[in-house]
Amino acid sequence: KGKLFDKDGRAVTVLSKNSGKRDDANGEELLGFADGNIVTASQMKERVLVVKDANSLSKYTCFNVDMPSYLPKGYKFDRAELYKDKDGNISNKYINLYFINDKTGKYIYMQQRFADDSTKYELATDGKVEKVKINGVDAALSDGRSINWETKGVSYSLSGKGEISKNDLIKIAESIK
């Protein structure tokens, strides 16, 4: 009870699109894990507000949400997700943006956060980290797959889930002004 196991009896701790669709005992789709607990589709709806209108995003945050003016061919804005607390109130300090390539199913993920003590965190990797410049600001490029930087009171995290080149990541990041 409260755990998910694979066909070999090992506890599953990560769900991905490659895992295939999984349902709980009641037939509800499982989406992932949060705080060590399984998250179902209905629980996710309670925790996340999905916004499809790119022009309205800044009304949900305490900062101006900046969209990239460049995306690789085939990619377009799909949705934004905002977190809700246990009372259903939307956190105005975080927003997740998803840009999808409908033909390939691959996506580009970007998080924008209000830069203050409550939103800071550390990243770790055992891969290569390069110092790059994004519009004149120092940024960290990790494993050629993600970029993190801060400017004008906003922290940005950008990653390509799929075959997004290092050059395209940098070009996307530089197109955010």
XYZ file of N, CA and C in Angstrom:
531
model
N 0.839 -1.183 0.000
C 0.000 0.000 0.000
C 0.886 1.249 0.000
N 0.559 2.202 -0.879
C 1.300 3.452 -0.938
C 2.591 3.381 -1.722
N 2.885 2.226 -2.324
C 4.091 2.093 -3.129
C 3.727 1.510 -4.483
N 4.615 1.738 -5.433
C 4.427 1.233 -6.782
C 5.634 0.359 -7.098
N 5.390 -0.810 -7.676
C 6.463 -1.747 -7.972
C 6.466 -2.099 -9.449
N 7.666 -2.394 -9.977
C 7.751 -2.849 -11.357
C 7.506 -4.360 -11.404
N 7.589 -4.930 -12.616
C 7.274 -6.354 -12.783
C 8.230 -7.273 -12.029
N 9.414 -6.762 -11.642
C 10.382 -7.563 -10.899
C 10.309 -7.336 -9.389
N 9.310 -6.563 -8.947
C 9.128 -6.340 -7.523
C 9.969 -5.226 -6.931
N 10.664 -4.444 -7.792
C 11.456 -3.323 -7.295
C 10.566 -2.091 -7.166
N 10.756 -1.310 -6.090
C 9.977 -0.080 -5.892
C 10.300 0.909 -7.006
N 9.269 1.503 -7.598
C 9.421 2.513 -8.642
C 9.448 3.874 -7.959
N 10.474 4.684 -8.257
C 10.578 6.012 -7.656
C 10.525 7.125 -8.695
N 10.550 6.773 -9.985
C 10.493 7.758 -11.056
C 9.521 7.267 -12.111
N 8.632 8.158 -12.545
C 7.743 7.853 -13.660
C 8.107 8.763 -14.807
N 8.136 8.251 -16.006
C 8.404 9.062 -17.177
C 7.518 8.577 -18.311
N 7.540 9.323 -19.419
C 6.758 8.896 -20.578
C 7.195 7.517 -21.045
N 8.464 7.199 -20.853
C 8.974 5.894 -21.265
C 8.488 4.764 -20.358
N 7.971 5.112 -19.173
C 7.465 4.092 -18.254
C 6.135 3.523 -18.729
N 5.494 4.209 -19.655
C 4.159 3.793 -20.079
C 3.123 4.320 -19.093
N 1.867 4.263 -19.476
C 0.797 4.753 -18.610
C 0.606 3.779 -17.454
N 0.517 4.316 -16.265
C 0.317 3.491 -15.068
C -0.875 4.042 -14.301
N -1.669 3.147 -13.774
C -2.846 3.527 -12.990
C -2.744 2.934 -11.602
N -3.420 3.598 -10.646
C -3.466 3.024 -9.309
C -4.580 1.976 -9.252
N -4.815 1.418 -8.073
C -5.812 0.344 -7.915
C -7.215 0.791 -8.292
N -7.467 2.111 -8.266
C -8.778 2.642 -8.627
C -8.858 3.045 -10.099
N -7.790 2.798 -10.847
C -7.789 3.140 -12.264
C -7.400 4.571 -12.555
N -6.922 5.295 -11.545
C -6.522 6.684 -11.764
C -5.073 6.740 -12.229
N -4.814 7.582 -13.229
C -3.483 7.682 -13.801
C -2.482 8.235 -12.786
N -1.310 7.597 -12.728
C -0.221 8.043 -11.875
C 0.701 8.934 -12.693
N 1.043 10.112 -12.144
C 1.869 11.060 -12.883
C 3.296 11.157 -12.384
N 3.529 10.843 -11.127
C 4.882 10.974 -10.597
C 4.895 10.863 -9.096
N 5.929 11.479 -8.509
C 6.111 11.444 -7.061
C 6.374 12.847 -6.555
N 5.916 13.150 -5.345
C 6.222 14.409 -4.670
C 6.374 14.107 -3.190
N 7.458 14.561 -2.613
C 7.735 14.326 -1.196
C 7.647 12.847 -0.843
N 8.076 11.986 -1.760
C 8.080 10.553 -1.505
C 6.739 9.868 -1.666
N 5.719 10.612 -2.081
C 4.378 10.047 -2.261
C 3.994 10.026 -3.732
N 3.191 9.045 -4.102
C 2.688 8.945 -5.467
C 1.700 10.077 -5.712
N 1.781 10.702 -6.903
C 0.866 11.778 -7.283
C -0.001 11.288 -8.432
N -1.327 11.377 -8.249
C -2.274 10.973 -9.285
C -2.696 12.190 -10.107
N -3.381 11.936 -11.220
C -3.828 13.022 -12.094
C -4.748 13.993 -11.355
N -5.677 13.487 -10.536
C -6.583 14.395 -9.821
C -5.843 15.204 -8.764
N -4.853 14.598 -8.116
C -4.062 15.344 -7.138
C -3.263 16.443 -7.829
N -2.755 16.145 -9.030
C -1.992 17.143 -9.762
C -2.877 18.333 -10.111
N -4.122 18.081 -10.492
C -5.044 19.173 -10.802
C -5.277 20.052 -9.583
N -5.269 19.446 -8.403
C -5.432 20.210 -7.166
C -4.200 21.040 -6.857
N -3.011 20.585 -7.281
C -1.746 21.229 -6.937
C -1.238 22.196 -7.991
N -1.728 22.099 -9.228
C -1.166 22.866 -10.335
C -2.266 23.579 -11.111
N -2.029 24.841 -11.433
C -2.894 25.592 -12.335
C -2.211 25.602 -13.694
N -2.917 25.151 -14.726
C -2.391 25.144 -16.083
C -2.977 26.335 -16.827
N -2.106 27.111 -17.472
C -2.518 28.299 -18.226
C -2.031 28.129 -19.658
N -2.936 28.254 -20.614
C -2.603 28.092 -22.037
C -2.371 29.417 -22.755
N -2.840 30.538 -22.184
C -2.717 31.847 -22.812
C -1.390 32.493 -22.416
N -0.437 32.514 -23.330
C 0.893 33.052 -23.046
C 0.858 34.539 -22.709
N -0.140 35.249 -23.181
C -0.217 36.696 -22.941
C -0.695 37.045 -21.538
N -1.209 36.070 -20.790
C -1.750 36.370 -19.461
C -0.860 35.908 -18.310
N 0.319 35.393 -18.597
C 1.130 34.743 -17.576
C 1.587 35.679 -16.460
N 1.951 36.914 -16.787
C 2.473 37.834 -15.774
C 1.436 38.220 -14.730
N 0.177 38.036 -15.018
C -0.841 38.376 -14.007
C -0.849 37.378 -12.846
N -0.194 36.228 -13.024
C -0.142 35.206 -11.978
C 1.121 35.296 -11.124
N 2.087 36.109 -11.538
C 3.384 36.146 -10.860
C 3.680 37.539 -10.322
N 4.635 37.609 -9.390
C 5.052 38.900 -8.826
C 6.198 39.500 -9.637
N 6.449 38.969 -10.822
C 7.480 39.452 -11.729
C 6.950 39.331 -13.147
N 7.621 39.999 -14.080
C 7.222 39.927 -15.476
C 7.740 38.623 -16.079
N 6.844 37.814 -16.615
C 7.227 36.554 -17.262
C 7.683 36.890 -18.679
N 8.917 36.510 -18.981
C 9.493 36.796 -20.295
C 9.524 35.534 -21.140
N 9.002 35.644 -22.334
C 8.967 34.525 -23.274
C 10.129 34.649 -24.255
N 10.673 33.530 -24.686
C 11.727 33.601 -25.705
C 11.137 34.034 -27.050
N 11.897 34.836 -27.792
C 11.452 35.213 -29.135
C 11.962 34.210 -30.168
N 12.893 33.338 -29.763
C 13.408 32.304 -30.650
C 13.119 30.931 -30.058
N 12.605 30.049 -30.883
C 12.484 28.629 -30.558
C 12.930 27.847 -31.789
N 13.544 26.687 -31.594
C 13.927 25.879 -32.762
C 12.693 25.518 -33.593
N 12.915 25.225 -34.859
C 11.839 24.894 -35.784
C 10.954 23.779 -35.218
N 9.644 23.988 -35.295
C 8.677 22.991 -34.863
C 8.211 23.160 -33.427
N 8.878 24.006 -32.640
C 8.499 24.200 -31.229
C 7.578 25.401 -31.083
N 6.630 25.276 -30.162
C 5.722 26.380 -29.861
C 5.314 26.291 -28.397
N 4.851 27.415 -27.857
C 4.386 27.445 -26.474
C 3.203 26.495 -26.335
N 3.251 25.647 -25.319
C 2.164 24.710 -25.047
C 1.360 25.129 -23.828
N 2.077 25.370 -22.708
C 1.361 25.694 -21.472
C 2.330 26.232 -20.426
N 1.744 26.849 -19.416
C 2.469 27.233 -18.205
C 1.801 26.517 -17.048
N 2.601 26.190 -16.039
C 2.064 25.568 -14.832
C 2.518 26.373 -13.631
N 1.576 26.611 -12.727
C 1.851 27.332 -11.489
C 1.454 26.441 -10.320
N 2.232 26.495 -9.255
C 1.983 25.659 -8.087
C 0.924 26.265 -7.177
N 0.140 25.387 -6.564
C -0.840 25.798 -5.557
C -0.414 25.243 -4.204
N -0.712 25.985 -3.136
C -0.441 25.449 -1.807
C -1.610 24.573 -1.375
N -1.549 24.034 -0.162
C -2.582 23.102 0.313
C -3.965 23.739 0.393
N -4.028 25.088 0.447
C -5.314 25.778 0.483
C -5.795 26.200 -0.906
N -5.015 25.856 -1.940
C -5.399 26.186 -3.308
C -4.919 27.543 -3.781
N -4.136 28.246 -2.956
C -3.600 29.547 -3.349
C -2.406 29.358 -4.276
N -2.345 30.153 -5.332
C -1.276 30.047 -6.321
C -0.033 30.770 -5.816
N 1.113 30.104 -5.909
C 2.385 30.753 -5.581
C 2.738 31.683 -6.731
N 2.957 32.948 -6.412
C 3.272 33.921 -7.464
C 4.775 34.064 -7.694
N 5.579 33.180 -7.102
C 7.036 33.269 -7.231
C 7.631 32.296 -8.232
N 6.842 31.358 -8.749
C 7.348 30.331 -9.673
C 6.400 30.182 -10.854
N 6.974 29.913 -12.025
C 6.158 29.518 -13.173
C 6.995 28.575 -14.040
N 6.377 27.509 -14.499
C 7.021 26.550 -15.403
C 6.403 26.712 -16.782
N 7.251 26.817 -17.791
C 6.797 26.992 -19.170
C 7.215 25.778 -19.988
N 6.329 25.321 -20.858
C 6.599 24.166 -21.710
C 6.387 24.556 -23.167
N 7.377 24.245 -23.984
C 7.337 24.487 -25.422
C 7.471 23.124 -26.090
N 6.483 22.749 -26.895
C 6.361 21.397 -27.421
C 6.601 21.380 -28.933
N 7.223 20.291 -29.380
C 7.300 19.992 -30.802
C 6.285 18.865 -31.032
N 5.151 19.188 -31.622
C 4.070 18.215 -31.795
C 4.484 17.009 -32.639
N 5.373 17.212 -33.600
C 5.764 16.110 -34.480
C 6.636 15.084 -33.774
N 7.537 15.565 -32.891
C 8.485 14.652 -32.244
C 8.078 14.280 -30.821
N 7.205 15.094 -30.199
C 6.828 14.867 -28.803
C 7.863 15.400 -27.826
N 8.944 15.966 -28.319
C 9.987 16.509 -27.449
C 9.575 17.899 -26.976
N 10.163 18.301 -25.848
C 9.788 19.610 -25.320
C 10.972 20.342 -24.717
N 10.785 21.645 -24.605
C 11.731 22.528 -23.940
C 11.035 22.999 -22.672
N 11.757 22.930 -21.559
C 11.209 23.314 -20.260
C 11.950 24.543 -19.755
N 11.191 25.494 -19.236
C 11.795 26.670 -18.625
C 11.082 26.979 -17.323
N 11.857 27.234 -16.281
C 11.265 27.732 -15.048
C 11.775 29.146 -14.839
N 10.864 30.029 -14.443
C 11.227 31.377 -14.034
C 10.779 31.524 -12.588
N 11.677 32.086 -11.750
C 11.400 32.257 -10.332
C 11.782 33.661 -9.900
N 10.987 34.220 -9.019
C 11.352 35.465 -8.361
C 12.604 35.177 -7.536
N 13.653 35.960 -7.719
C 14.934 35.689 -7.063
C 14.948 36.274 -5.653
N 14.681 35.446 -4.671
C 14.811 35.838 -3.271
C 15.221 34.613 -2.452
N 15.407 34.802 -1.155
C 15.883 33.704 -0.303
C 14.939 32.507 -0.287
N 13.646 32.738 -0.448
C 12.693 31.625 -0.371
C 12.693 30.747 -1.622
N 13.250 31.226 -2.727
C 13.231 30.445 -3.972
C 14.604 29.935 -4.379
N 15.622 30.249 -3.614
C 16.962 29.806 -4.017
C 17.144 28.321 -3.745
N 17.991 27.708 -4.558
C 18.327 26.304 -4.389
C 19.672 26.046 -5.060
N 20.228 24.884 -4.803
C 21.507 24.502 -5.392
C 21.294 23.377 -6.390
N 22.113 23.373 -7.410
C 22.101 22.299 -8.405
C 23.386 21.494 -8.284
N 23.304 20.248 -8.646
C 24.495 19.398 -8.650
C 24.489 18.544 -9.903
N 25.672 18.241 -10.382
C 25.829 17.346 -11.515
C 27.200 16.708 -11.428
N 27.324 15.542 -11.973
C 28.650 14.955 -12.075
C 29.177 15.137 -13.495
N 28.443 15.919 -14.279
C 28.836 16.207 -15.654
C 29.618 17.500 -15.756
N 29.769 17.966 -16.963
C 30.557 19.158 -17.261
C 29.711 20.417 -17.065
N 30.270 21.400 -16.364
C 29.625 22.697 -16.184
C 30.509 23.746 -16.834
N 29.899 24.542 -17.710
C 30.629 25.606 -18.397
C 30.038 26.949 -18.001
N 30.902 27.941 -17.875
C 30.452 29.309 -17.661
C 30.224 29.930 -19.036
N 29.010 30.426 -19.267
C 28.672 31.096 -20.520
C 28.040 32.444 -20.184
N 27.913 33.278 -21.168
C 27.258 34.579 -21.007
C 25.916 34.547 -21.717
N 24.881 35.019 -21.034
C 23.558 35.194 -21.618
C 23.230 36.678 -21.519
N 23.222 37.349 -22.641
C 22.974 38.792 -22.673
C 23.851 39.536 -21.677
N 25.127 39.158 -21.605
C 26.092 39.831 -20.752
C 26.115 39.372 -19.302
N 25.283 38.412 -18.931
C 25.189 37.916 -17.557
C 25.799 36.522 -17.493
N 26.549 36.239 -16.423
C 27.113 34.907 -16.237
C 26.010 33.872 -16.077
N 26.206 32.729 -16.705
C 25.250 31.620 -16.635
C 26.026 30.317 -16.551
N 25.364 29.285 -16.030
C 25.973 27.955 -15.940
C 25.285 27.034 -16.932
N 26.075 26.466 -17.824
C 25.596 25.491 -18.801
C 26.022 24.118 -18.296
N 25.058 23.274 -17.958
C 25.340 21.952 -17.388
C 25.153 20.867 -18.433
N 26.206 20.095 -18.648
C 26.173 18.945 -19.553
C 25.699 19.301 -20.963
N 25.771 20.580 -21.336
C 25.317 21.007 -22.649
C 23.815 20.878 -22.833
N 23.061 20.624 -21.721
C 21.618 20.363 -21.812
C 20.753 21.336 -21.029
N 21.341 22.105 -20.107
C 20.531 23.055 -19.341
C 21.356 24.289 -19.011
N 20.663 25.399 -18.908
C 21.304 26.681 -18.591
C 20.555 27.302 -17.420
N 21.308 27.854 -16.469
C 20.730 28.573 -15.336
C 21.402 29.924 -15.220
N 20.591 30.982 -15.049
C 21.119 32.324 -14.891
C 20.095 33.188 -14.163
N 20.561 34.354 -13.724
C 19.690 35.296 -13.025
C 19.918 36.682 -13.604
N 18.820 37.389 -13.818
C 18.895 38.765 -14.286
C 17.619 39.506 -13.909
N 17.754 40.765 -13.580
C 16.621 41.644 -13.270
C 15.691 41.043 -12.217
N 16.262 40.391 -11.202
C 15.463 39.861 -10.099
C 14.714 38.577 -10.399
N 15.051 37.935 -11.528
C 14.396 36.677 -11.909
C 15.472 35.627 -12.189
N 15.271 34.417 -11.655
C 16.152 33.289 -11.944
C 15.516 32.455 -13.046
N 16.327 32.042 -14.007
C 15.860 31.261 -15.145
C 16.550 29.907 -15.162
N 15.801 28.887 -15.503
C 16.337 27.558 -15.726
C 15.731 27.063 -17.029
N 16.576 26.661 -17.967
C 16.132 26.269 -19.299
C 16.770 24.942 -19.648
N 15.947 23.988 -20.093
C 16.510 22.701 -20.509
C 15.722 22.133 -21.677
N 16.420 21.366 -22.472
C 15.796 20.719 -23.617
C 15.646 19.240 -23.349
N 14.440 18.764 -23.362
C 14.182 17.336 -23.170
C 14.093 16.704 -24.551
N 15.196 16.207 -25.011
C 15.253 15.645 -26.348
C 16.537 16.085 -27.004
N 16.458 16.363 -28.251
C 17.657 16.679 -29.018
C 17.776 18.170 -29.293
N 17.896 18.968 -28.230
C 18.122 20.403 -28.373
C 19.618 20.629 -28.215
N 20.226 21.275 -29.190
C 21.672 21.481 -29.146
C 22.035 22.562 -28.127
N 23.278 22.525 -27.713
C 23.828 23.543 -26.817
C 23.649 24.929 -27.442
N 23.923 25.041 -28.740
C 23.789 26.330 -29.425
C 22.350 26.824 -29.422
N 21.388 25.905 -29.628
C 19.982 26.302 -29.584
C 19.565 26.735 -28.188
N 20.041 26.032 -27.153
C 19.735 26.449 -25.776
C 20.210 27.862 -25.508
N 21.452 28.144 -25.919
C 21.994 29.485 -25.721
C 21.209 30.519 -26.521
N 20.851 30.180 -27.754
C 20.088 31.104 -28.600
C 18.689 31.375 -28.004
N 18.042 30.341 -27.470
C 16.742 30.525 -26.803
C 16.917 31.468 -25.615
N 17.915 31.167 -24.771
C 18.143 31.986 -23.574
C 18.421 33.446 -23.942
N 19.243 33.668 -24.948
C 19.574 35.033 -25.360
C 18.386 35.768 -25.965
N 17.372 35.040 -26.426
C 16.200 35.690 -27.023
C 15.205 36.179 -25.962
N 15.484 35.882 -24.697
C 14.630 36.339 -23.594
C 15.181 37.679 -23.110
N 14.418 38.717 -23.322
C 14.895 40.072 -22.944
C 13.866 40.819 -22.166
